XYZ file of C-alpha atoms in Angstrom:
691
model
C -30.065 -65.346 -17.505
C -26.967 -64.161 -15.728
C -24.207 -66.227 -14.250
C -24.152 -64.148 -11.098
C -27.715 -65.213 -10.217
C -26.831 -68.901 -10.382
C -23.148 -68.812 -9.596
C -23.321 -71.548 -6.885
C -25.042 -73.915 -9.347
C -22.576 -73.188 -12.131
C -19.679 -73.855 -9.784
C -20.986 -77.444 -9.347
C -20.178 -78.147 -13.010
C -23.394 -80.090 -13.610
C -22.992 -79.397 -17.316
C -20.629 -77.418 -19.487
C -19.802 -76.446 -23.020
C -16.181 -77.368 -23.556
C -15.947 -75.694 -26.902
C -15.537 -78.929 -28.778
C -17.507 -79.676 -31.943
C -18.794 -82.805 -33.536
C -18.278 -83.805 -37.134
C -21.258 -81.627 -38.164
C -19.681 -78.576 -36.418
C -22.323 -78.832 -33.772
C -21.427 -77.909 -30.227
C -20.709 -80.603 -27.688
C -22.644 -80.360 -24.394
C -21.203 -82.446 -21.602
C -23.224 -83.595 -18.572
C -20.916 -85.282 -16.064
C -23.151 -87.251 -13.672
C -21.712 -88.015 -10.284
C -22.446 -90.750 -7.807
C -24.333 -88.260 -5.620
C -27.931 -87.519 -6.163
C -28.140 -84.828 -8.818
C -30.835 -82.141 -8.561
C -32.779 -82.119 -11.766
C -33.882 -78.531 -11.169
C -30.321 -77.305 -10.874
C -29.304 -79.338 -13.901
C -32.230 -77.938 -15.866
C -31.296 -74.386 -14.859
C -27.698 -75.057 -15.858
C -28.768 -76.408 -19.226
C -31.057 -73.454 -19.818
C -28.208 -71.060 -19.062
C -25.680 -72.914 -21.230
C -28.078 -73.175 -24.150
C -28.700 -69.404 -23.994
C -25.057 -68.702 -24.741
C -24.619 -69.896 -28.369
C -26.039 -67.923 -31.222
C -29.001 -69.035 -33.252
C -26.667 -70.017 -36.044
C -24.770 -72.347 -33.751
C -27.964 -73.756 -32.358
C -29.129 -74.549 -35.897
C -26.203 -76.925 -36.338
C -27.453 -78.934 -33.380
C -25.885 -80.232 -30.193
C -24.118 -83.457 -29.371
C -24.752 -84.258 -25.742
C -22.342 -86.443 -23.802
C -23.979 -87.880 -20.673
C -21.269 -89.335 -18.505
C -23.080 -92.022 -16.541
C -20.087 -94.012 -15.517
C -20.344 -92.868 -11.938
C -24.105 -92.571 -11.755
C -27.063 -94.837 -11.500
C -29.102 -95.921 -14.433
C -32.331 -94.356 -13.337
C -30.553 -90.980 -13.039
C -29.139 -91.370 -16.509
C -32.542 -92.261 -17.811
C -34.092 -89.249 -16.101
C -31.471 -86.932 -17.564
C -31.986 -88.275 -21.072
C -35.734 -87.879 -20.794
C -35.232 -84.383 -19.407
C -33.292 -83.436 -22.518
C -36.489 -84.066 -24.468
C -38.166 -81.251 -22.545
C -35.178 -78.887 -22.378
C -33.609 -78.985 -25.880
C -35.572 -81.348 -28.086
C -35.030 -79.369 -31.278
C -31.334 -78.580 -30.834
C -30.131 -82.074 -29.791
C -29.016 -84.270 -32.657
C -27.193 -86.998 -30.762
C -26.960 -88.101 -27.141
C -23.990 -90.243 -26.232
C -24.502 -91.993 -22.899
C -21.283 -93.366 -21.457
C -21.975 -96.557 -19.618
C -19.842 -98.268 -17.044
C -17.722 -101.021 -18.640
C -18.485 -103.632 -16.015
C -22.032 -102.852 -14.970
C -24.016 -102.097 -18.063
C -22.418 -104.820 -20.155
C -23.756 -107.508 -17.806
C -27.167 -106.109 -17.216
C -29.569 -105.274 -20.009
C -31.737 -102.311 -19.330
C -35.434 -102.570 -19.650
C -35.510 -99.240 -21.559
C -34.260 -99.138 -25.166
C -33.340 -95.545 -26.257
C -33.140 -96.428 -29.899
C -36.720 -97.583 -29.852
C -37.770 -94.211 -28.421
C -36.002 -92.115 -31.067
C -39.163 -90.947 -32.671
C -40.731 -90.060 -29.367
C -37.622 -88.397 -27.989
C -36.723 -86.487 -31.121
C -33.037 -87.350 -31.049
C -30.840 -90.431 -31.202
C -29.485 -91.941 -27.974
C -26.614 -94.372 -28.008
C -24.930 -96.229 -25.178
C -21.248 -96.192 -25.673
C -18.177 -96.855 -23.611
C -15.534 -94.178 -23.129
C -12.980 -95.864 -25.356
C -15.466 -96.036 -28.228
C -16.573 -92.392 -27.965
C -13.963 -91.354 -30.510
C -16.030 -93.168 -33.158
C -18.490 -90.300 -33.003
C -16.353 -87.359 -31.924
C -12.795 -86.462 -32.823
C -10.351 -86.815 -29.918
C -9.247 -83.215 -30.405
C -12.760 -82.147 -29.558
C -12.920 -84.187 -26.373
C -11.567 -83.201 -23.018
C -9.025 -85.283 -21.197
C -11.853 -86.895 -19.134
C -12.889 -88.714 -22.297
C -9.415 -89.353 -23.627
C -9.261 -86.218 -25.742
C -6.782 -83.367 -25.979
C -9.125 -80.404 -25.629
C -8.057 -78.150 -22.764
C -10.936 -76.926 -20.623
C -10.875 -75.174 -17.221
C -14.372 -74.753 -15.835
C -13.341 -72.214 -13.165
C -11.495 -70.111 -15.716
C -14.463 -70.316 -18.069
C -16.832 -69.283 -15.292
C -14.642 -66.305 -14.315
C -14.360 -65.159 -17.905
C -18.079 -65.637 -18.323
C -18.697 -63.431 -15.309
C -16.403 -60.799 -16.772
C -18.130 -61.020 -20.133
C -21.591 -60.726 -18.658
C -20.506 -57.878 -16.409
C -18.984 -56.034 -19.365
C -22.044 -56.707 -21.484
C -24.383 -55.504 -18.787
C -22.364 -52.427 -17.868
C -21.583 -51.478 -21.454
C -25.207 -51.906 -22.517
C -26.448 -49.857 -19.594
C -23.707 -47.306 -20.178
C -24.584 -47.054 -23.855
C -28.213 -46.430 -23.017
C -27.291 -43.771 -20.498
C -24.793 -42.079 -22.805
C -27.308 -42.146 -25.631
C -29.894 -40.490 -23.408
C -27.367 -37.903 -22.256
C -26.057 -37.169 -25.749
C -29.511 -37.097 -27.315
C -30.874 -35.001 -24.463
C -28.181 -32.356 -25.036
C -29.365 -31.830 -28.606
C -32.818 -30.856 -27.429
C -33.438 -27.185 -27.036
C -35.974 -27.644 -24.306
C -35.035 -26.324 -20.936
C -36.674 -29.232 -19.150
C -34.809 -31.756 -21.249
C -31.615 -29.861 -20.702
C -32.173 -29.934 -16.961
C -33.004 -33.645 -17.143
C -29.844 -34.252 -19.155
C -27.860 -32.275 -16.636
C -29.312 -34.388 -13.836
C -28.346 -37.568 -15.762
C -25.018 -36.195 -16.919
C -23.078 -38.621 -14.731
C -23.530 -42.264 -15.893
C -23.921 -45.152 -13.488
C -20.609 -46.706 -14.531
C -17.238 -45.220 -15.186
C -16.747 -45.270 -18.974
C -12.984 -45.557 -18.656
C -13.280 -48.595 -16.397
C -15.826 -50.275 -18.642
C -13.711 -49.631 -21.733
C -10.646 -50.985 -19.997
C -12.555 -54.109 -18.981
C -13.797 -54.555 -22.551
C -10.340 -54.148 -24.034
C -8.907 -56.664 -21.618
C -11.729 -59.062 -22.450
C -11.264 -58.555 -26.176
C -7.550 -59.098 -25.842
C -8.141 -62.413 -24.116
C -10.680 -63.422 -26.731
C -8.260 -62.621 -29.489
C -5.577 -64.647 -27.762
C -7.956 -67.671 -27.633
C -7.668 -67.935 -23.897
C -11.324 -67.616 -23.036
C -12.695 -71.124 -22.489
C -10.876 -72.606 -25.468
C -7.578 -73.951 -26.769
C -4.939 -72.272 -28.844
C -4.653 -74.892 -31.491
C -5.704 -78.268 -32.646
C -4.618 -81.335 -30.803
C -3.233 -84.554 -32.142
C -2.125 -82.940 -35.358
C -5.506 -81.374 -36.034
C -5.854 -77.862 -37.496
C -5.681 -74.849 -35.201
C -8.993 -73.166 -34.594
C -10.713 -70.839 -32.158
C -13.543 -72.751 -30.488
C -15.309 -69.594 -29.247
C -14.931 -67.543 -32.429
C -18.172 -65.749 -33.448
C -20.261 -68.321 -31.607
C -19.601 -69.026 -27.996
C -17.569 -66.070 -26.790
C -19.256 -63.430 -28.964
C -16.073 -61.612 -29.869
C -17.890 -59.535 -32.492
C -20.414 -58.572 -29.837
C -17.631 -57.330 -27.591
C -16.054 -55.438 -30.455
C -19.391 -53.960 -31.417
C -20.055 -52.915 -27.854
C -16.593 -51.389 -27.615
C -17.043 -49.488 -30.864
C -20.426 -48.190 -29.843
C -19.171 -47.385 -26.396
C -16.179 -45.496 -27.752
C -18.387 -43.553 -30.117
C -20.872 -42.615 -27.416
C -18.093 -41.933 -24.941
C -16.396 -39.608 -27.432
C -19.647 -37.734 -27.840
C -20.053 -37.751 -24.103
C -16.561 -36.328 -23.649
C -17.310 -33.609 -26.177
C -20.548 -32.935 -24.372
C -18.740 -32.835 -21.036
C -16.153 -30.466 -22.429
C -18.895 -28.242 -23.752
C -20.740 -28.525 -20.478
C -17.531 -27.792 -18.599
C -16.902 -24.779 -20.764
C -20.478 -23.680 -20.283
C -20.189 -24.350 -16.578
C -16.916 -22.460 -16.424
C -18.490 -19.612 -18.353
C -21.468 -19.615 -16.024
C -19.217 -19.762 -12.965
C -17.013 -17.010 -14.343
C -20.084 -14.960 -15.192
C -21.463 -15.538 -11.713
C -18.173 -14.599 -10.051
C -17.756 -11.588 -12.314
C -21.223 -10.393 -11.418
C -20.486 -11.005 -7.749
C -17.339 -8.874 -7.979
C -19.070 -6.197 -10.046
C -22.124 -6.170 -7.765
C -20.020 -5.841 -4.619
C -17.716 -3.186 -6.029
C -20.586 -1.144 -7.425
C -22.771 -1.779 -4.390
C -21.279 -2.167 -0.901
C -17.784 -1.153 -2.046
C -18.971 2.085 -3.591
C -21.203 2.772 -0.585
C -18.219 2.351 1.722
C -16.290 4.911 -0.294
C -19.261 7.271 -0.406
C -19.559 7.209 3.373
C -15.851 8.056 3.698
C -15.761 11.549 2.211
C -14.681 13.547 5.272
C -11.126 14.781 5.738
C -11.269 15.319 9.503
C -10.816 18.489 11.489
C -7.487 17.550 13.059
C -4.460 15.355 12.595
C -5.866 12.706 14.927
C -9.180 12.627 13.051
C -7.332 12.299 9.726
C -5.329 9.368 11.103
C -8.556 7.703 12.238
C -9.979 8.134 8.746
C -6.779 6.662 7.338
C -7.230 3.551 9.484
C -10.825 3.175 8.285
C -9.660 3.570 4.693
C -7.061 0.836 5.205
C -9.826 -1.454 6.436
C -11.833 -0.654 3.308
C -8.772 -1.360 1.165
C -8.363 -4.694 2.944
C -11.942 -5.612 2.049
C -11.367 -4.551 -1.552
C -8.108 -6.510 -1.790
C -10.029 -9.765 -1.372
C -12.235 -8.928 -4.340
C -9.259 -7.701 -6.339
C -7.637 -11.096 -5.735
C -10.768 -12.714 -7.150
C -10.488 -10.335 -10.115
C -6.902 -11.441 -10.786
C -7.915 -15.092 -10.609
C -10.894 -14.521 -12.914
C -8.720 -12.616 -15.341
C -6.324 -15.568 -15.522
C -9.186 -18.002 -16.066
C -10.670 -15.814 -18.786
C -7.283 -15.538 -20.493
C -6.961 -19.338 -20.449
C -10.449 -19.784 -21.923
C -9.849 -17.143 -24.582
C -6.955 -19.142 -26.008
C -9.117 -22.250 -26.513
C -12.631 -20.873 -26.976
C -14.720 -20.515 -30.105
C -15.795 -17.219 -31.586
C -19.037 -16.928 -29.639
C -17.362 -17.757 -26.338
C -14.521 -15.346 -27.098
C -16.960 -12.483 -27.631
C -18.770 -13.280 -24.389
C -15.530 -13.690 -22.441
C -14.099 -10.452 -23.763
C -17.279 -8.626 -22.810
C -17.090 -10.065 -19.279
C -13.394 -9.272 -19.049
C -13.935 -5.714 -20.214
C -16.800 -5.172 -17.775
C -14.813 -6.626 -14.889
C -11.696 -4.613 -15.743
C -13.639 -1.373 -16.071
C -15.316 -1.782 -12.697
C -12.140 -2.915 -10.912
C -9.973 -0.175 -12.384
C -12.610 2.433 -11.600
C -12.847 1.235 -8.015
C -9.068 1.022 -7.683
C -8.801 4.573 -9.007
C -11.369 5.701 -6.428
C -9.412 4.006 -3.652
C -6.161 5.559 -4.821
C -7.763 8.984 -5.124
C -9.226 8.644 -1.629
C -5.807 7.617 -0.331
C -4.229 10.671 -1.978
C -6.906 12.891 -0.434
C -6.261 11.456 3.033
C -2.509 11.896 2.657
C -3.007 15.475 1.486
C -5.434 16.017 4.395
C -2.877 14.733 6.881
C -0.252 17.069 5.429
C -2.755 19.930 5.558
C -3.720 19.246 9.182
C -0.086 18.754 10.163
C 0.850 22.092 8.586
C -2.186 23.708 10.234
C -1.136 22.345 13.608
C 2.446 23.551 13.166
C 1.285 26.979 12.005
C -1.117 27.230 14.956
C 1.728 26.416 17.337
C 3.925 29.001 15.637
C 1.183 31.613 15.920
C 0.641 30.700 19.583
C 4.350 31.070 20.219
C 4.457 34.409 18.423
C 1.365 35.593 20.269
C 2.857 34.527 23.581
C 6.009 36.445 22.760
C 3.959 39.486 21.830
C 1.829 39.283 24.971
C 4.857 39.011 27.251
C 6.093 42.287 28.776
C 9.373 43.492 27.315
C 11.908 44.738 29.837
C 15.251 44.724 28.045
C 18.380 45.847 29.802
C 19.979 47.643 26.889
C 19.647 48.383 23.212
C 21.534 45.203 22.192
C 18.992 42.972 23.917
C 16.221 44.952 22.250
C 17.853 44.433 18.876
C 18.149 40.711 19.611
C 14.484 40.492 20.638
C 13.495 42.429 17.551
C 15.520 40.061 15.359
C 13.904 37.051 17.040
C 10.480 38.602 16.517
C 11.193 39.140 12.811
C 12.410 35.548 12.459
C 9.238 34.220 14.069
C 7.132 36.395 11.798
C 9.004 35.080 8.746
C 8.479 31.527 9.983
C 4.750 32.193 10.347
C 4.657 33.690 6.852
C 6.426 30.634 5.411
C 4.058 28.344 7.335
C 1.025 30.184 5.989
C 2.357 29.934 2.432
C 2.937 26.222 2.959
C -0.603 25.884 4.328
C -1.987 27.594 1.226
C -0.042 25.200 -0.990
C -1.203 22.146 0.975
C -4.794 23.418 0.956
C -4.690 24.032 -2.797
C -3.272 20.552 -3.363
C -5.975 19.040 -1.146
C -8.692 20.876 -3.047
C -7.256 19.656 -6.345
C -7.152 16.086 -5.047
C -10.768 16.245 -3.912
C -11.960 17.805 -7.158
C -10.108 15.195 -9.239
C -11.741 12.199 -7.537
C -13.441 9.881 -10.087
C -17.109 8.983 -9.815
C -17.858 5.834 -7.806
C -20.082 4.399 -10.545
C -20.888 5.335 -14.160
C -24.610 5.196 -13.365
C -24.258 8.124 -10.956
C -21.579 10.419 -12.398
C -21.915 12.994 -9.639
C -19.417 15.809 -9.747
C -16.748 15.440 -7.028
C -17.161 19.081 -6.054
C -20.830 18.578 -5.201
C -20.035 15.933 -2.596
C -17.084 17.874 -1.210
C -18.730 21.220 -0.435
C -18.378 20.752 3.322
C -14.715 19.809 2.979
C -14.036 22.760 0.668
C -15.699 25.153 3.096
C -13.751 23.606 5.960
C -10.420 24.038 4.157
C -11.225 27.602 3.152
C -12.373 28.474 6.680
C -9.175 27.047 8.175
C -7.008 29.030 5.768
C -9.050 32.180 6.386
C -8.795 31.692 10.153
C -5.038 31.241 9.930
C -4.821 34.298 7.698
C -6.779 36.359 10.242
C -4.642 35.117 13.120
C -1.525 35.896 11.151
C -2.863 39.351 10.298
C -3.611 40.050 13.969
C -0.135 38.893 14.888
C 1.331 41.114 12.176
C -0.543 44.103 13.609
C 0.743 43.263 17.066
C 4.230 42.783 15.646
C 4.041 46.218 14.061
C 3.081 47.699 17.411
C 5.797 45.727 19.190
C 8.333 46.701 16.523
C 7.450 50.374 16.926
C 7.683 50.045 20.675
C 11.042 48.331 20.446
C 12.341 50.913 18.006
C 11.200 53.639 20.403
C 12.975 51.828 23.203
C 16.080 51.652 21.057
C 15.780 55.362 20.436
C 15.201 55.890 24.158
C 18.336 54.020 25.085
C 20.215 55.789 22.324
C 19.020 59.175 23.549
C 19.993 58.319 27.103
C 23.396 57.138 25.984
C 23.921 60.221 23.812
C 22.746 62.486 26.650
C 25.239 60.883 28.972
C 27.845 61.264 26.252
C 27.012 64.985 25.944
C 27.516 65.345 29.704
C 30.861 63.638 29.375
C 31.817 65.875 26.485
C 30.764 68.980 28.403
C 32.730 67.780 31.441
C 35.748 67.253 29.228
C 35.334 70.769 27.819
C 35.103 72.165 31.368
C 38.180 70.256 32.420
C 40.044 71.526 29.378
C 38.865 75.071 30.104
C 40.112 74.943 33.666
C 43.373 73.139 33.093
C 44.610 74.084 29.647
C 43.017 77.452 28.868
C 45.153 79.498 31.324
C 47.411 81.630 29.153
C 46.372 85.219 28.499
C 48.787 85.936 25.683
C 52.073 87.833 25.449
C 50.686 90.662 23.406
C 47.427 92.038 22.251
C 47.465 90.127 19.014
C 47.882 86.766 20.712
C 45.319 87.669 23.372
C 42.847 88.717 20.715
C 43.384 85.359 18.928
C 42.898 83.470 22.161
C 39.749 85.460 22.830
C 38.349 84.484 19.426
C 39.165 80.781 20.059
C 37.579 81.036 23.489
C 34.362 82.308 21.967
C 34.327 79.374 19.473
C 35.098 77.005 22.329
C 32.131 78.385 24.221
C 29.987 77.973 21.118
C 30.968 74.275 20.926
C 30.106 73.808 24.587
C 26.817 75.620 24.027
C 25.991 73.252 21.125
C 26.885 70.236 23.250
C 24.668 71.479 26.042
C 21.775 72.178 23.673
C 22.184 68.721 22.081
C 22.105 67.097 25.513
C 18.972 68.984 26.506
C 17.274 68.017 23.227
C 18.150 64.360 23.830
C 16.774 64.539 27.324
C 13.593 66.165 26.053
C 13.277 63.362 23.466
C 13.791 60.854 26.267
C 10.936 62.398 28.187
C 8.685 62.205 25.117
C 9.650 58.565 24.463
C 9.024 57.658 28.084
C 5.616 59.211 27.895
C 4.913 57.303 24.674
C 6.188 54.044 26.163
C 4.532 54.758 29.509
C 7.662 53.912 31.387
C 10.399 55.576 33.429
C 14.082 55.367 32.656
C 16.923 54.775 34.997
C 19.247 57.522 33.828
C 17.197 60.510 32.660
C 16.345 61.476 36.230
C 19.940 62.438 37.212
C 21.305 63.183 33.750
C 19.552 66.557 33.459
C 20.845 67.879 36.842
C 24.327 66.722 35.971
C 24.103 68.407 32.599
C 22.839 71.652 34.143
C 25.470 71.549 36.876
C 28.325 70.996 34.466
C 26.947 73.638 32.134
C 26.694 76.224 34.941
C 30.252 75.436 35.996
C 31.365 75.763 32.418
C 29.409 79.015 32.008
C 30.992 80.594 35.098
C 34.461 79.425 34.083
C 33.999 80.572 30.505
C 32.702 83.960 31.636
C 35.665 84.392 33.958
C 38.024 83.315 31.220
C 36.471 85.773 28.800
C 36.690 88.651 31.294
C 40.308 87.903 32.008
C 41.097 87.699 28.317
C 39.323 91.029 27.818
C 41.292 92.627 30.720
C 44.498 91.136 29.365
C 43.674 92.497 25.899
C 42.997 95.924 27.434
C 46.193 95.756 29.394
C 48.265 94.688 26.399
C 46.711 97.371 24.264
C 47.458 100.161 26.786
C 50.868 98.735 27.533
C 51.779 98.638 23.893
C 50.649 102.264 23.535
C 52.705 103.268 26.572
C 55.717 101.463 25.223
C 55.551 103.721 22.249
C 55.291 106.598 24.669
C 58.448 105.474 26.435
C 60.248 105.582 23.193
C 58.958 109.117 22.547
C 59.857 110.357 26.088
C 63.398 110.449 25.082
C 62.554 113.254 22.690
C 59.531 114.917 24.182
C 57.293 114.924 27.249
C 54.486 112.370 27.936
C 51.103 113.057 29.513
C 51.108 111.866 33.081
C 47.429 110.834 32.931
C 48.121 108.104 30.365
C 50.798 106.700 32.600
C 48.396 106.584 35.499
C 45.883 104.686 33.319
C 48.431 102.020 32.489
C 49.334 101.634 36.113
C 45.679 101.371 37.109
C 44.938 98.747 34.378
C 47.840 96.615 35.418
C 46.857 96.668 39.043
C 43.244 95.781 38.132
C 44.415 92.780 36.082
C 46.629 91.596 38.874
C 43.799 91.936 41.344
C 41.482 89.903 38.973
C 44.012 87.168 38.673
C 44.268 86.818 42.414
C 40.490 86.316 42.784
C 39.188 82.676 42.851
C 36.346 81.343 40.634
C 33.252 80.515 42.734
C 30.940 77.826 41.186
C 27.163 77.714 41.901
C 27.614 74.919 44.432
C 30.060 77.139 46.450
C 33.208 75.405 45.258
C 36.169 77.860 44.886
C 38.765 77.408 42.178
C 41.799 79.799 42.153
C 44.362 80.291 39.387
C 46.697 82.704 41.260
C 49.583 80.332 41.258
C 49.159 79.745 37.602
C 48.989 83.267 36.256
C 50.292 85.788 38.782
C 53.989 85.111 38.486
C 53.825 85.337 34.732
C 52.207 88.722 34.487
C 54.081 90.150 37.430
C 57.459 89.243 36.125
C 56.969 90.029 32.477
C 54.564 92.880 32.239
C 54.219 94.811 35.437
C 57.943 94.962 36.204
C 58.579 96.159 32.672
C 55.868 98.697 33.060
C 57.200 99.954 36.428
C 60.646 100.224 34.949
C 59.413 102.408 32.171
C 57.403 104.533 34.563
C 60.397 105.173 36.757
C 62.497 105.945 33.744
C 59.974 108.425 32.437
C 59.572 110.034 35.851
C 63.290 110.391 36.183
C 63.574 112.142 32.940
C 60.655 114.346 33.696
């Protein structure tokens, strides 16, 4: 029976065990009858419940029942006493019926309890309250009967509820923990699953243990339905010790509960470790499965390097998305690694081996995948550099080709030299760009060939999966090499053309310079070469210098004509016409003809002057001889004729091919007339006089 099922009846206090004992150490059962009609059924239920509390040892000592009939009617008292015969006939040793002092003393009942002792099975006495101490010690009576025993029915009922609740919960909890702990020892999978399903008990062990400890503490402090010491000088004792309050039962339950709960905690820790291991294993396999499955497939599908800078940037964006997906799993890897490290520090040998194997597997897969991602990132970066260099080189080649395709019309040799220098600089830039492209392509090929395998199960060579990319890189470099070679060929042609144009301008300039030189020689011939010499020796010297002067002019003229001929050849080679060669040749020929006429005239005059000086010098010797002997008159006539011829030549002007007349009479006539002819005439007259 449980107090909770009959709590309203127990609250009525129809009967109670105060904890007091009679002189035979039997328990005292008190039935306080009231003036109201008492339900015999409720009283019987109360008595049944109260009598179920003491142990069999206590029951063997017997009960002393106090029936308080002072406020009740006699027939009710009689009914209660007779009811005790049916409820506890064997345990009752004495029934003390308290009678009213005024009523029962005057009226004799028609029923004698002492006569019915044999039939009832226990002794019944009618006694007044003040004489109750003859049978029971005052210290074992409550204050209602003049005793000193402290009893609080509400407190007792509350403690009884706590005790029954603890007993019920602890007993149920012990059964459940025993099933759980015993079920864990079984190796059967079904039992293990059943134990796992019943792993959580119906009650919280901590709460039940706390309730039991509180209850035990109160029992040990003698506060549960009892007194702390004897009253009226009696010895101190615990009325509920080992009998009513079942302190050993509580202690036994607590000990058993602690033992089972300790096993349960160990089991839970093992289960938690096993659960953690299973969860870690599951998560590890999830990470490994994704990295080796979808993650590796994502990387396998991203093997291209793009055919342009824009395509490479698009691939880079896709790779960043793949890295973002991998970063989530790498975060799970870091968390799992921390959990595994924590379990390794507190795990047993078997768990450590399993955890290390999981950790090694997880690390290998994650590091392999991270290496693949990093290698792919390096390939994309190298591809971007390669495409960027390719784009720059293509632009440089386009610029060089545009420069080569443009028509060159320089104004002078300096501009040609500048264009040629610019062309060489562009060619050097293209060469440097092509070398850089080769380096970037080689680096890209190395990066692709050094990519690790996506999974150890399929160790495919990186080169096998990169054949298209390798061919693409090689084709791009070959195309750029061919374009550069074509540009070099065109540069060679343009360089040759520019050098020919430089030579053309140089020839034109030198031809013009030869005309200037020849003009200067002509001017010098006309203005400075006017003397004919004072004697034959000087005239002969001047004649020799004149011939050398003419030779220099002839060389200048020949050099000019050769330059002009080279100009014509260069123009034919360049398929162009020049601005100066058309009038340079006529100028050169005109100046040369003028120089030729002037030089011829100068030479003839020098020859006449030499003839004159030679004859004159011979005649001078004749004049000296005339003083001694006679001179031939014919020689004198020859001198006179030569002098007149020279004078006549000097008076004649020089006529150039264009009709221009240039006279030197004023320059030469006075000189020869005064110095030579007068001297000659003087000698002739002198000789004639003597003759």
